[in-house]
JSON list of C-alpha atoms in Angstrom, two decimals:
[
{"chain": "A", "resi": 7, "resn": "MET", "atom": "CA", "xyz": [-79.78, 150.04, 203.04]},
{"chain": "A", "resi": 8, "resn": "VAL", "atom": "CA", "xyz": [-76.19, 150.38, 204.27]},
{"chain": "A", "resi": 9, "resn": "ASN", "atom": "CA", "xyz": [-73.93, 153.17, 203.05]},
{"chain": "A", "resi": 10, "resn": "LEU", "atom": "CA", "xyz": [-70.22, 152.51, 202.70]},
{"chain": "A", "resi": 11, "resn": "GLY", "atom": "CA", "xyz": [-68.65, 155.86, 202.00]},
{"chain": "A", "resi": 12, "resn": "LEU", "atom": "CA", "xyz": [-70.52, 157.32, 199.04]},
{"chain": "A", "resi": 13, "resn": "THR", "atom": "CA", "xyz": [-71.79, 153.98, 197.72]},
{"chain": "A", "resi": 14, "resn": "ARG", "atom": "CA", "xyz": [-74.87, 152.10, 198.81]},
{"chain": "A", "resi": 15, "resn": "VAL", "atom": "CA", "xyz": [-74.84, 148.37, 199.42]},
{"chain": "A", "resi": 16, "resn": "ASP", "atom": "CA", "xyz": [-77.70, 146.25, 198.11]},
{"chain": "A", "resi": 17, "resn": "ASP", "atom": "CA", "xyz": [-80.15, 144.94, 200.68]},
{"chain": "A", "resi": 18, "resn": "SER", "atom": "CA", "xyz": [-79.41, 141.35, 199.63]},
{"chain": "A", "resi": 19, "resn": "LEU", "atom": "CA", "xyz": [-75.71, 141.77, 200.40]},
{"chain": "A", "resi": 20, "resn": "ALA", "atom": "CA", "xyz": [-76.46, 143.59, 203.66]},
{"chain": "A", "resi": 21, "resn": "ALA", "atom": "CA", "xyz": [-78.77, 140.71, 204.65]},
{"chain": "A", "resi": 22, "resn": "LYS", "atom": "CA", "xyz": [-75.93, 138.20, 204.11]},
{"chain": "A", "resi": 23, "resn": "HIS", "atom": "CA", "xyz": [-73.63, 140.26, 206.34]},
{"chain": "A", "resi": 24, "resn": "PRO", "atom": "CA", "xyz": [-75.65, 141.62, 209.30]},
{"chain": "A", "resi": 25, "resn": "GLY", "atom": "CA", "xyz": [-72.57, 143.24, 210.85]},
{"chain": "A", "resi": 26, "resn": "LEU", "atom": "CA", "xyz": [-71.85, 145.41, 207.81]},
{"chain": "A", "resi": 27, "resn": "GLY", "atom": "CA", "xyz": [-73.47, 148.50, 209.32]},
{"chain": "A", "resi": 28, "resn": "SER", "atom": "CA", "xyz": [-71.45, 148.18, 212.53]},
{"chain": "A", "resi": 29, "resn": "TYR", "atom": "CA", "xyz": [-68.26, 147.66, 210.55]},
{"chain": "A", "resi": 30, "resn": "ALA", "atom": "CA", "xyz": [-68.96, 150.70, 208.35]},
{"chain": "A", "resi": 31, "resn": "ALA", "atom": "CA", "xyz": [-69.63, 152.85, 211.43]},
{"chain": "A", "resi": 32, "resn": "CYS", "atom": "CA", "xyz": [-66.43, 151.58, 213.06]},
{"chain": "A", "resi": 33, "resn": "GLN", "atom": "CA", "xyz": [-64.37, 152.37, 209.94]},
{"chain": "A", "resi": 34, "resn": "SER", "atom": "CA", "xyz": [-65.89, 155.84, 209.71]},
{"chain": "A", "resi": 35, "resn": "HIS", "atom": "CA", "xyz": [-65.04, 156.46, 213.35]},
{"chain": "A", "resi": 36, "resn": "ALA", "atom": "CA", "xyz": [-61.49, 155.21, 212.79]},
{"chain": "A", "resi": 37, "resn": "PHE", "atom": "CA", "xyz": [-60.93, 157.58, 209.87]},
{"chain": "A", "resi": 38, "resn": "MET", "atom": "CA", "xyz": [-62.40, 160.52, 211.76]},
{"chain": "A", "resi": 39, "resn": "LYS", "atom": "CA", "xyz": [-60.18, 159.73, 214.72]},
{"chain": "A", "resi": 40, "resn": "GLY", "atom": "CA", "xyz": [-57.15, 159.71, 212.41]},
{"chain": "A", "resi": 41, "resn": "THR", "atom": "CA", "xyz": [-58.19, 163.02, 210.86]},
{"chain": "A", "resi": 42, "resn": "GLY", "atom": "CA", "xyz": [-58.69, 164.56, 214.28]},
{"chain": "A", "resi": 43, "resn": "THR", "atom": "CA", "xyz": [-55.30, 163.28, 215.38]},
{"chain": "A", "resi": 44, "resn": "PHE", "atom": "CA", "xyz": [-53.69, 164.93, 212.36]},
{"chain": "A", "resi": 45, "resn": "ILE", "atom": "CA", "xyz": [-55.40, 168.28, 212.88]},
{"chain": "A", "resi": 46, "resn": "LEU", "atom": "CA", "xyz": [-54.91, 168.48, 216.65]},
{"chain": "A", "resi": 47, "resn": "GLY", "atom": "CA", "xyz": [-51.37, 167.08, 216.41]},
{"chain": "A", "resi": 48, "resn": "ALA", "atom": "CA", "xyz": [-50.29, 169.57, 213.75]},
{"chain": "A", "resi": 49, "resn": "ALA", "atom": "CA", "xyz": [-51.81, 172.50, 215.65]},
{"chain": "A", "resi": 50, "resn": "GLY", "atom": "CA", "xyz": [-50.35, 171.38, 218.97]},
{"chain": "A", "resi": 51, "resn": "LEU", "atom": "CA", "xyz": [-46.87, 170.73, 217.63]},
{"chain": "A", "resi": 52, "resn": "PHE", "atom": "CA", "xyz": [-46.86, 174.03, 215.77]},
{"chain": "A", "resi": 53, "resn": "ALA", "atom": "CA", "xyz": [-47.88, 175.88, 218.95]},
{"chain": "A", "resi": 54, "resn": "ILE", "atom": "CA", "xyz": [-45.14, 174.13, 220.94]},
{"chain": "A", "resi": 55, "resn": "GLN", "atom": "CA", "xyz": [-42.54, 174.97, 218.31]},
{"chain": "A", "resi": 56, "resn": "THR", "atom": "CA", "xyz": [-43.69, 178.57, 218.19]},
{"chain": "A", "resi": 57, "resn": "ALA", "atom": "CA", "xyz": [-43.26, 178.83, 221.96]},
{"chain": "A", "resi": 58, "resn": "LEU", "atom": "CA", "xyz": [-39.82, 177.21, 221.80]},
{"chain": "A", "resi": 59, "resn": "GLN", "atom": "CA", "xyz": [-38.72, 179.38, 218.88]},
{"chain": "A", "resi": 60, "resn": "LYS", "atom": "CA", "xyz": [-37.65, 182.10, 221.30]},
{"chain": "A", "resi": 61, "resn": "LYS", "atom": "CA", "xyz": [-34.82, 179.87, 222.57]},
{"chain": "A", "resi": 62, "resn": "ARG", "atom": "CA", "xyz": [-33.76, 178.49, 219.20]},
{"chain": "A", "resi": 63, "resn": "PRO", "atom": "CA", "xyz": [-34.99, 180.51, 216.23]},
{"chain": "A", "resi": 64, "resn": "TYR", "atom": "CA", "xyz": [-35.43, 178.74, 212.90]},
{"chain": "A", "resi": 65, "resn": "PRO", "atom": "CA", "xyz": [-37.59, 179.48, 209.85]},
{"chain": "A", "resi": 66, "resn": "LEU", "atom": "CA", "xyz": [-41.37, 179.07, 209.88]},
{"chain": "A", "resi": 67, "resn": "GLN", "atom": "CA", "xyz": [-41.25, 176.53, 207.04]},
{"chain": "A", "resi": 68, "resn": "TRP", "atom": "CA", "xyz": [-39.35, 174.09, 209.26]},
{"chain": "A", "resi": 69, "resn": "SER", "atom": "CA", "xyz": [-41.90, 174.44, 212.02]},
{"chain": "A", "resi": 70, "resn": "LEU", "atom": "CA", "xyz": [-44.67, 173.66, 209.55]},
{"chain": "A", "resi": 71, "resn": "LEU", "atom": "CA", "xyz": [-42.77, 170.75, 208.02]},
{"chain": "A", "resi": 72, "resn": "ILE", "atom": "CA", "xyz": [-41.96, 169.15, 211.36]},
{"chain": "A", "resi": 73, "resn": "SER", "atom": "CA", "xyz": [-45.52, 169.61, 212.61]},
{"chain": "A", "resi": 74, "resn": "ILE", "atom": "CA", "xyz": [-47.09, 168.14, 209.48]},
{"chain": "A", "resi": 75, "resn": "VAL", "atom": "CA", "xyz": [-44.72, 165.17, 209.22]},
{"chain": "A", "resi": 76, "resn": "ALA", "atom": "CA", "xyz": [-44.96, 164.27, 212.90]},
{"chain": "A", "resi": 77, "resn": "SER", "atom": "CA", "xyz": [-48.75, 164.59, 212.96]},
{"chain": "A", "resi": 78, "resn": "SER", "atom": "CA", "xyz": [-48.98, 162.52, 209.75]},
{"chain": "A", "resi": 79, "resn": "VAL", "atom": "CA", "xyz": [-47.06, 159.70, 211.40]},
{"chain": "A", "resi": 80, "resn": "GLY", "atom": "CA", "xyz": [-49.22, 159.93, 214.51]},
{"chain": "A", "resi": 81, "resn": "SER", "atom": "CA", "xyz": [-52.40, 160.02, 212.43]},
{"chain": "A", "resi": 82, "resn": "TYR", "atom": "CA", "xyz": [-51.31, 156.97, 210.45]},
{"chain": "A", "resi": 83, "resn": "ALA", "atom": "CA", "xyz": [-50.58, 155.05, 213.65]},
{"chain": "A", "resi": 84, "resn": "VAL", "atom": "CA", "xyz": [-53.95, 155.93, 215.21]},
{"chain": "A", "resi": 85, "resn": "THR", "atom": "CA", "xyz": [-55.86, 155.11, 212.02]},
{"chain": "A", "resi": 86, "resn": "ARG", "atom": "CA", "xyz": [-54.05, 151.81, 211.59]},
{"chain": "A", "resi": 87, "resn": "TRP", "atom": "CA", "xyz": [-54.69, 150.82, 215.21]},
{"chain": "A", "resi": 88, "resn": "GLU", "atom": "CA", "xyz": [-58.39, 151.71, 215.00]},
{"chain": "A", "resi": 89, "resn": "THR", "atom": "CA", "xyz": [-58.79, 149.99, 211.62]},
{"chain": "A", "resi": 90, "resn": "GLN", "atom": "CA", "xyz": [-57.26, 146.84, 213.07]},
{"chain": "A", "resi": 91, "resn": "LYS", "atom": "CA", "xyz": [-59.88, 146.92, 215.82]},
{"chain": "A", "resi": 92, "resn": "CYS", "atom": "CA", "xyz": [-62.59, 147.29, 213.15]},
{"chain": "A", "resi": 93, "resn": "SER", "atom": "CA", "xyz": [-61.20, 144.29, 211.29]},
{"chain": "A", "resi": 94, "resn": "ASP", "atom": "CA", "xyz": [-61.32, 142.29, 214.50]},
{"chain": "A", "resi": 95, "resn": "LEU", "atom": "CA", "xyz": [-64.93, 143.43, 215.00]},
{"chain": "A", "resi": 96, "resn": "TRP", "atom": "CA", "xyz": [-65.81, 142.32, 211.46]},
{"chain": "A", "resi": 97, "resn": "LEU", "atom": "CA", "xyz": [-64.28, 138.89, 212.03]},
{"chain": "A", "resi": 98, "resn": "LEU", "atom": "CA", "xyz": [-66.11, 138.58, 215.34]},
{"chain": "A", "resi": 99, "resn": "LEU", "atom": "CA", "xyz": [-69.43, 139.50, 213.75]},
{"chain": "A", "resi": 100, "resn": "GLU", "atom": "CA", "xyz": [-68.93, 137.14, 210.79]},
{"chain": "A", "resi": 101, "resn": "THR", "atom": "CA", "xyz": [-67.36, 134.11, 212.47]},
{"chain": "A", "resi": 102, "resn": "GLY", "atom": "CA", "xyz": [-68.14, 134.56, 216.15]},
{"chain": "A", "resi": 103, "resn": "LYS", "atom": "CA", "xyz": [-64.45, 134.24, 217.02]},
{"chain": "A", "resi": 104, "resn": "VAL", "atom": "CA", "xyz": [-61.95, 136.88, 218.06]},
{"chain": "A", "resi": 105, "resn": "PRO", "atom": "CA", "xyz": [-58.69, 136.62, 216.08]},
{"chain": "A", "resi": 106, "resn": "ASP", "atom": "CA", "xyz": [-55.54, 135.86, 218.06]},
{"chain": "A", "resi": 107, "resn": "ARG", "atom": "CA", "xyz": [-53.17, 138.82, 217.65]},
{"chain": "A", "resi": 108, "resn": "SER", "atom": "CA", "xyz": [-50.63, 137.69, 220.22]},
{"chain": "A", "resi": 109, "resn": "PRO", "atom": "CA", "xyz": [-47.10, 137.07, 218.93]},
{"chain": "A", "resi": 110, "resn": "PRO", "atom": "CA", "xyz": [-46.24, 133.42, 218.36]},
{"chain": "A", "resi": 111, "resn": "ARG", "atom": "CA", "xyz": [-44.39, 131.74, 221.19]},
{"chain": "A", "resi": 112, "resn": "LEU", "atom": "CA", "xyz": [-40.90, 130.49, 220.53]},
{"chain": "A", "resi": 113, "resn": "SER", "atom": "CA", "xyz": [-40.32, 126.93, 221.55]},
{"chain": "A", "resi": 114, "resn": "ILE", "atom": "CA", "xyz": [-37.44, 126.39, 223.95]},
{"chain": "A", "resi": 115, "resn": "PRO", "atom": "CA", "xyz": [-35.23, 123.50, 222.93]},
{"chain": "A", "resi": 116, "resn": "GLU", "atom": "CA", "xyz": [-34.96, 120.83, 225.56]},
{"chain": "A", "resi": 117, "resn": "GLU", "atom": "CA", "xyz": [-31.59, 120.21, 227.12]},
{"chain": "A", "resi": 118, "resn": "SER", "atom": "CA", "xyz": [-30.05, 116.83, 226.45]},
{"chain": "A", "resi": 119, "resn": "LYS", "atom": "CA", "xyz": [-29.91, 114.49, 229.43]},
{"chain": "A", "resi": 120, "resn": "GLY", "atom": "CA", "xyz": [-26.65, 112.91, 228.43]},
{"chain": "A", "resi": 121, "resn": "PRO", "atom": "CA", "xyz": [-24.93, 111.27, 225.49]},
{"chain": "A", "resi": 122, "resn": "GLU", "atom": "CA", "xyz": [-27.28, 109.47, 223.13]},
{"chain": "A", "resi": 123, "resn": "LYS", "atom": "CA", "xyz": [-26.54, 106.70, 220.68]},
{"chain": "A", "resi": 124, "resn": "THR", "atom": "CA", "xyz": [-27.39, 106.94, 217.02]},
{"chain": "A", "resi": 125, "resn": "LYS", "atom": "CA", "xyz": [-28.83, 104.05, 215.07]},
{"chain": "A", "resi": 126, "resn": "TYR", "atom": "CA", "xyz": [-25.29, 103.28, 213.89]},
{"chain": "A", "resi": 127, "resn": "GLY", "atom": "CA", "xyz": [-24.01, 102.82, 217.43]},
{"chain": "A", "resi": 128, "resn": "ASP", "atom": "CA", "xyz": [-22.08, 106.13, 217.59]},
{"chain": "A", "resi": 129, "resn": "VAL", "atom": "CA", "xyz": [-22.35, 108.28, 220.68]},
{"chain": "A", "resi": 130, "resn": "MET", "atom": "CA", "xyz": [-23.64, 111.85, 220.20]},
{"chain": "A", "resi": 131, "resn": "ASP", "atom": "CA", "xyz": [-22.61, 114.66, 222.55]}
]
């Protein structure tokens, strides 16, 4: 039986998707990594601001606000990145193919080799 969060998945569904356990473990790891990033980021930024407060004093509430907002952004970025890797893992386990995440290539227009004639006999530049 596979657990996804607090819910259990039926054995029949888990049998249809053999990679479900790996995906669930990956997602759990991604969320824990994001949580750790938030906690360590907030503590680290607060410590740095406390040390720098001797040069430029400002209220404690601003130190807390800046630390929490910055670590929230960092935590979101880490969680999103790790979750994307878990989605790629899920697709690999289900289809056997790794999704292409590279940006699409822009086609370069070919340069004209000279004036061309239209079907009406006019010359195009």
